[in-house]
Amino acid sequence: MAHTPHGTAVGVLSLDARMPPATPPLSILMYHQIGRYPRPDAHRALFCHIDRFKAQLRYLKWAGFDVINLSEARARLFEGKPFSRRSAVITVDDGYDDFREHAWPALQEEGLSATVYLVSSLIGKTASWLTDWPTQPRLMDAAAVRQRVSRPPSMMASGRPVSPSSSM
């Protein structure tokens, strides 16, 4: 027990008891739009400037992270496959076309992978759910998705992996 400034006794947890467990050492990094943007006034969590994204990828490599895909993370978490070192999964939501132009080349340059979640009913269209935006950003079209499916990153549509032969 310890005393507060008010004189009442309370239980004290050790610092270790409040920290998440050291294992499994896995971080999941989630992105939406990656590109060149002015500082947005709203929805700031949806944007990552490409220069910041590249710096984050370089940091992952410098810090010794093993960047793995979601299937590998699942195997390590639930099937007993060991983590050899700190690991990270990169996910990109919604399949915005800026992924093709900006994030994909940055990932290739660093030799890293990512899992991209697609809105399967809107491939090649716009992010129509962003009704309060003056213009809705474009989503990757089927050709862009097929081109990237043949090698990392992995693509998921409606929660299922997309293969090069998937109909879109």
PDB file of C-alpha atoms in Angstrom:
ATOM      1  CA  MET A   1       0.000   0.000   0.000  1.00  0.00           C
ATOM      2  CA  ALA A   2       1.049   3.563  -0.619  1.00  0.00           C
ATOM      3  CA  HIS A   3      -0.226   6.906   0.491  1.00  0.00           C
ATOM      4  CA  THR A   4      -1.591   9.523  -1.858  1.00  0.00           C
ATOM      5  CA  PRO A   5      -1.186  13.258  -1.222  1.00  0.00           C
ATOM      6  CA  HIS A   6      -4.641  13.045   0.377  1.00  0.00           C
ATOM      7  CA  GLY A   7      -3.475  10.441   2.894  1.00  0.00           C
ATOM      8  CA  THR A   8      -5.568   7.481   1.673  1.00  0.00           C
ATOM      9  CA  ALA A   9      -3.970   4.113   1.128  1.00  0.00           C
ATOM     10  CA  VAL A  10      -4.198   2.563  -2.339  1.00  0.00           C
ATOM     11  CA  GLY A  11      -2.739  -0.552  -3.920  1.00  0.00           C
ATOM     12  CA  VAL A  12       0.306   0.072  -6.111  1.00  0.00           C
ATOM     13  CA  LEU A  13       0.994  -1.914  -9.257  1.00  0.00           C
ATOM     14  CA  SER A  14       4.517  -2.456 -10.386  1.00  0.00           C
ATOM     15  CA  LEU A  15       5.414  -0.807 -13.678  1.00  0.00           C
ATOM     16  CA  ASP A  16       5.697  -4.276 -15.254  1.00  0.00           C
ATOM     17  CA  ALA A  17       2.105  -5.117 -14.309  1.00  0.00           C
ATOM     18  CA  ARG A  18       0.802  -2.125 -16.284  1.00  0.00           C
ATOM     19  CA  MET A  19       2.890  -2.708 -19.397  1.00  0.00           C
ATOM     20  CA  PRO A  20       1.753  -4.998 -22.194  1.00  0.00           C
ATOM     21  CA  PRO A  21       3.565  -8.305 -22.294  1.00  0.00           C
ATOM     22  CA  ALA A  22       6.953  -8.240 -24.019  1.00  0.00           C
ATOM     23  CA  THR A  23       5.884 -11.171 -26.162  1.00  0.00           C
ATOM     24  CA  PRO A  24       4.641 -11.530 -28.746  1.00  0.00           C
ATOM     25  CA  PRO A  25       6.607  -8.582 -30.043  1.00  0.00           C
ATOM     26  CA  LEU A  26       4.186  -7.568 -32.808  1.00  0.00           C
ATOM     27  CA  SER A  27       2.999  -4.160 -33.979  1.00  0.00           C
ATOM     28  CA  ILE A  28       0.311  -3.670 -36.618  1.00  0.00           C
ATOM     29  CA  LEU A  29       0.632  -0.379 -38.466  1.00  0.00           C
ATOM     30  CA  MET A  30      -2.508   0.822 -40.258  1.00  0.00           C
ATOM     31  CA  TYR A  31      -2.547   3.364 -43.053  1.00  0.00           C
ATOM     32  CA  HIS A  32      -5.218   4.735 -45.382  1.00  0.00           C
ATOM     33  CA  GLN A  33      -3.983   7.283 -47.897  1.00  0.00           C
ATOM     34  CA  ILE A  34      -0.273   7.687 -48.590  1.00  0.00           C
ATOM     35  CA  GLY A  35       0.921  10.402 -50.934  1.00  0.00           C
ATOM     36  CA  ARG A  36       1.630  14.117 -51.221  1.00  0.00           C
ATOM     37  CA  TYR A  37      -0.963  16.124 -49.358  1.00  0.00           C
ATOM     38  CA  PRO A  38      -1.262  19.589 -47.901  1.00  0.00           C
ATOM     39  CA  ARG A  39      -1.887  19.506 -44.178  1.00  0.00           C
ATOM     40  CA  PRO A  40      -5.564  18.488 -44.004  1.00  0.00           C
ATOM     41  CA  ASP A  41      -7.971  20.317 -41.728  1.00  0.00           C
ATOM     42  CA  ALA A  42     -10.143  17.249 -41.158  1.00  0.00           C
ATOM     43  CA  HIS A  43      -9.701  13.471 -41.223  1.00  0.00           C
ATOM     44  CA  ARG A  44      -5.982  13.902 -40.519  1.00  0.00           C
ATOM     45  CA  ALA A  45      -5.587  10.284 -39.389  1.00  0.00           C
ATOM     46  CA  LEU A  46      -6.438   9.168 -42.932  1.00  0.00           C
ATOM     47  CA  PHE A  47      -3.382  10.791 -44.506  1.00  0.00           C
ATOM     48  CA  CYS A  48       0.315   9.955 -44.344  1.00  0.00           C
ATOM     49  CA  HIS A  49       2.677  12.068 -46.426  1.00  0.00           C
ATOM     50  CA  ILE A  50       4.914   9.865 -48.563  1.00  0.00           C
ATOM     51  CA  ASP A  51       8.084  11.338 -47.041  1.00  0.00           C
ATOM     52  CA  ARG A  52       6.872  10.384 -43.555  1.00  0.00           C
ATOM     53  CA  PHE A  53       5.867   6.906 -44.790  1.00  0.00           C
ATOM     54  CA  LYS A  54       9.334   6.359 -46.308  1.00  0.00           C
ATOM     55  CA  ALA A  55      10.964   7.486 -43.063  1.00  0.00           C
ATOM     56  CA  GLN A  56       8.787   5.045 -41.111  1.00  0.00           C
ATOM     57  CA  LEU A  57       9.789   2.182 -43.437  1.00  0.00           C
ATOM     58  CA  ARG A  58      13.469   3.064 -43.030  1.00  0.00           C
ATOM     59  CA  TYR A  59      12.990   3.159 -39.252  1.00  0.00           C
ATOM     60  CA  LEU A  60      11.463  -0.330 -39.242  1.00  0.00           C
ATOM     61  CA  LYS A  61      14.514  -1.669 -41.061  1.00  0.00           C
ATOM     62  CA  TRP A  62      16.984   0.320 -38.951  1.00  0.00           C
ATOM     63  CA  ALA A  63      15.364  -0.824 -35.696  1.00  0.00           C
ATOM     64  CA  GLY A  64      15.553  -4.461 -36.788  1.00  0.00           C
ATOM     65  CA  PHE A  65      11.840  -5.162 -37.229  1.00  0.00           C
ATOM     66  CA  ASP A  66      10.839  -8.212 -39.218  1.00  0.00           C
ATOM     67  CA  VAL A  67       8.049  -6.850 -41.452  1.00  0.00           C
ATOM     68  CA  ILE A  68       5.695  -9.769 -42.075  1.00  0.00           C
ATOM     69  CA  ASN A  69       2.294 -10.230 -43.714  1.00  0.00           C
ATOM     70  CA  LEU A  70      -0.921 -11.028 -41.855  1.00  0.00           C
ATOM     71  CA  SER A  71      -0.777 -14.748 -42.670  1.00  0.00           C
ATOM     72  CA  GLU A  72       2.665 -14.964 -41.113  1.00  0.00           C
ATOM     73  CA  ALA A  73       1.519 -12.971 -38.084  1.00  0.00           C
ATOM     74  CA  ARG A  74      -1.392 -15.361 -37.604  1.00  0.00           C
ATOM     75  CA  ALA A  75       0.933 -18.365 -37.786  1.00  0.00           C
ATOM     76  CA  ARG A  76       3.202 -16.832 -35.184  1.00  0.00           C
ATOM     77  CA  LEU A  77       0.398 -15.786 -32.863  1.00  0.00           C
ATOM     78  CA  PHE A  78      -1.898 -18.797 -33.066  1.00  0.00           C
ATOM     79  CA  GLU A  79       0.042 -21.735 -34.487  1.00  0.00           C
ATOM     80  CA  GLY A  80       3.129 -21.588 -32.316  1.00  0.00           C
ATOM     81  CA  LYS A  81       5.562 -20.409 -34.977  1.00  0.00           C
ATOM     82  CA  PRO A  82       8.154 -18.401 -33.046  1.00  0.00           C
ATOM     83  CA  PHE A  83       8.939 -14.724 -33.409  1.00  0.00           C
ATOM     84  CA  SER A  84      12.641 -14.421 -34.151  1.00  0.00           C
ATOM     85  CA  ARG A  85      12.675 -10.687 -33.398  1.00  0.00           C
ATOM     86  CA  ARG A  86      10.377  -7.698 -33.099  1.00  0.00           C
ATOM     87  CA  SER A  87       7.837  -7.858 -35.911  1.00  0.00           C
ATOM     88  CA  ALA A  88       5.447  -5.500 -37.643  1.00  0.00           C
ATOM     89  CA  VAL A  89       2.573  -5.899 -40.093  1.00  0.00           C
ATOM     90  CA  ILE A  90       1.781  -2.996 -42.428  1.00  0.00           C
ATOM     91  CA  THR A  91      -1.856  -2.708 -43.488  1.00  0.00           C
ATOM     92  CA  VAL A  92      -3.370  -0.202 -45.903  1.00  0.00           C
ATOM     93  CA  ASP A  93      -7.140   0.202 -45.854  1.00  0.00           C
ATOM     94  CA  ASP A  94      -9.552   0.774 -48.721  1.00  0.00           C
ATOM     95  CA  GLY A  95      -7.268   0.392 -51.774  1.00  0.00           C
ATOM     96  CA  TYR A  96      -6.847   4.071 -52.600  1.00  0.00           C
ATOM     97  CA  ASP A  97      -5.093   4.665 -55.922  1.00  0.00           C
ATOM     98  CA  ASP A  98      -2.373   6.686 -54.197  1.00  0.00           C
ATOM     99  CA  PHE A  99      -1.094   3.332 -52.880  1.00  0.00           C
ATOM    100  CA  ARG A 100      -0.173   2.372 -56.455  1.00  0.00           C
ATOM    101  CA  GLU A 101       1.557   5.667 -57.133  1.00  0.00           C
ATOM    102  CA  HIS A 102       3.337   6.308 -53.830  1.00  0.00           C
ATOM    103  CA  ALA A 103       3.300   3.533 -51.215  1.00  0.00           C
ATOM    104  CA  TRP A 104       3.910   0.577 -53.539  1.00  0.00           C
ATOM    105  CA  PRO A 105       7.196   1.966 -54.939  1.00  0.00           C
ATOM    106  CA  ALA A 106       8.356   2.908 -51.416  1.00  0.00           C
ATOM    107  CA  LEU A 107       7.657  -0.609 -50.134  1.00  0.00           C
ATOM    108  CA  GLN A 108       9.478  -2.127 -53.115  1.00  0.00           C
ATOM    109  CA  GLU A 109      12.443   0.186 -52.587  1.00  0.00           C
ATOM    110  CA  GLU A 110      12.796  -1.027 -48.986  1.00  0.00           C
ATOM    111  CA  GLY A 111      11.983  -4.665 -49.791  1.00  0.00           C
ATOM    112  CA  LEU A 112       8.985  -4.658 -47.445  1.00  0.00           C
ATOM    113  CA  SER A 113       5.464  -6.006 -47.763  1.00  0.00           C
ATOM    114  CA  ALA A 114       2.007  -4.788 -46.801  1.00  0.00           C
ATOM    115  CA  THR A 115      -1.537  -6.092 -46.768  1.00  0.00           C
ATOM    116  CA  VAL A 116      -3.981  -3.900 -48.664  1.00  0.00           C
ATOM    117  CA  TYR A 117      -7.695  -4.133 -47.907  1.00  0.00           C
ATOM    118  CA  LEU A 118      -9.908  -3.439 -50.904  1.00  0.00           C
ATOM    119  CA  VAL A 119     -13.548  -2.433 -51.056  1.00  0.00           C
ATOM    120  CA  SER A 120     -14.456  -5.135 -53.546  1.00  0.00           C
ATOM    121  CA  SER A 121     -17.655  -3.488 -54.778  1.00  0.00           C
ATOM    122  CA  LEU A 122     -15.814  -0.218 -55.521  1.00  0.00           C
ATOM    123  CA  ILE A 123     -12.648  -1.364 -57.321  1.00  0.00           C
ATOM    124  CA  GLY A 124     -11.881   1.253 -59.976  1.00  0.00           C
ATOM    125  CA  LYS A 125     -14.390   3.714 -58.542  1.00  0.00           C
ATOM    126  CA  THR A 126     -14.160   6.394 -55.873  1.00  0.00           C
ATOM    127  CA  ALA A 127     -14.374   6.374 -52.090  1.00  0.00           C
ATOM    128  CA  SER A 128     -18.072   7.207 -52.216  1.00  0.00           C
ATOM    129  CA  TRP A 129     -18.467   6.814 -48.437  1.00  0.00           C
ATOM    130  CA  LEU A 130     -16.558  10.091 -47.956  1.00  0.00           C
ATOM    131  CA  THR A 131     -19.660  12.149 -48.614  1.00  0.00           C
ATOM    132  CA  ASP A 132     -18.437  15.244 -46.767  1.00  0.00           C
ATOM    133  CA  TRP A 133     -15.359  15.630 -48.987  1.00  0.00           C
ATOM    134  CA  PRO A 134     -15.465  17.970 -51.998  1.00  0.00           C
ATOM    135  CA  THR A 135     -14.122  15.158 -54.210  1.00  0.00           C
ATOM    136  CA  GLN A 136     -13.860  11.483 -53.366  1.00  0.00           C
ATOM    137  CA  PRO A 137     -10.419   9.936 -53.913  1.00  0.00           C
ATOM    138  CA  ARG A 138     -10.022   7.277 -56.586  1.00  0.00           C
ATOM    139  CA  LEU A 139      -9.600   3.617 -55.648  1.00  0.00           C
ATOM    140  CA  MET A 140      -7.280   1.242 -57.496  1.00  0.00           C
ATOM    141  CA  ASP A 141      -8.748  -0.311 -60.600  1.00  0.00           C
ATOM    142  CA  ALA A 142      -8.690  -4.037 -61.407  1.00  0.00           C
ATOM    143  CA  ALA A 143      -5.556  -3.772 -63.566  1.00  0.00           C
ATOM    144  CA  ALA A 144      -3.618  -2.067 -60.755  1.00  0.00           C
ATOM    145  CA  VAL A 145      -4.779  -4.709 -58.276  1.00  0.00           C
ATOM    146  CA  ARG A 146      -3.854  -7.605 -60.583  1.00  0.00           C
ATOM    147  CA  GLN A 147      -0.419  -6.111 -61.250  1.00  0.00           C
ATOM    148  CA  ARG A 148       0.318  -6.025 -57.513  1.00  0.00           C
ATOM    149  CA  VAL A 149      -1.216  -9.383 -56.597  1.00  0.00           C
ATOM    150  CA  SER A 150       1.522 -11.308 -58.395  1.00  0.00           C
ATOM    151  CA  ARG A 151       4.018 -10.199 -55.716  1.00  0.00           C
ATOM    152  CA  PRO A 152       3.802  -8.522 -52.301  1.00  0.00           C
ATOM    153  CA  PRO A 153       1.804  -6.725 -51.015  1.00  0.00           C
ATOM    154  CA  SER A 154      -1.078  -9.087 -50.411  1.00  0.00           C
ATOM    155  CA  MET A 155      -4.540  -7.855 -51.308  1.00  0.00           C
ATOM    156  CA  MET A 156      -7.723  -8.653 -49.432  1.00  0.00           C
ATOM    157  CA  ALA A 157     -11.244  -8.006 -50.705  1.00  0.00           C
ATOM    158  CA  SER A 158     -14.212  -8.673 -48.444  1.00  0.00           C
ATOM    159  CA  GLY A 159     -11.818 -10.415 -46.049  1.00  0.00           C
ATOM    160  CA  ARG A 160     -10.603 -12.954 -48.632  1.00  0.00           C
ATOM    161  CA  PRO A 161      -7.220 -12.984 -50.416  1.00  0.00           C
ATOM    162  CA  VAL A 162      -7.266 -11.776 -54.005  1.00  0.00           C
ATOM    163  CA  SER A 163      -5.420 -13.935 -56.527  1.00  0.00           C
ATOM    164  CA  PRO A 164      -4.234 -12.920 -60.016  1.00  0.00           C
ATOM    165  CA  SER A 165      -7.112 -14.910 -61.497  1.00  0.00           C
ATOM    166  CA  SER A 166      -9.790 -13.309 -59.260  1.00  0.00           C
ATOM    167  CA  SER A 167     -12.631 -11.760 -61.185  1.00  0.00           C
ATOM    168  CA  MET A 168     -12.990  -8.034 -60.483  1.00  0.00           C
TER     169      MET A 168
END
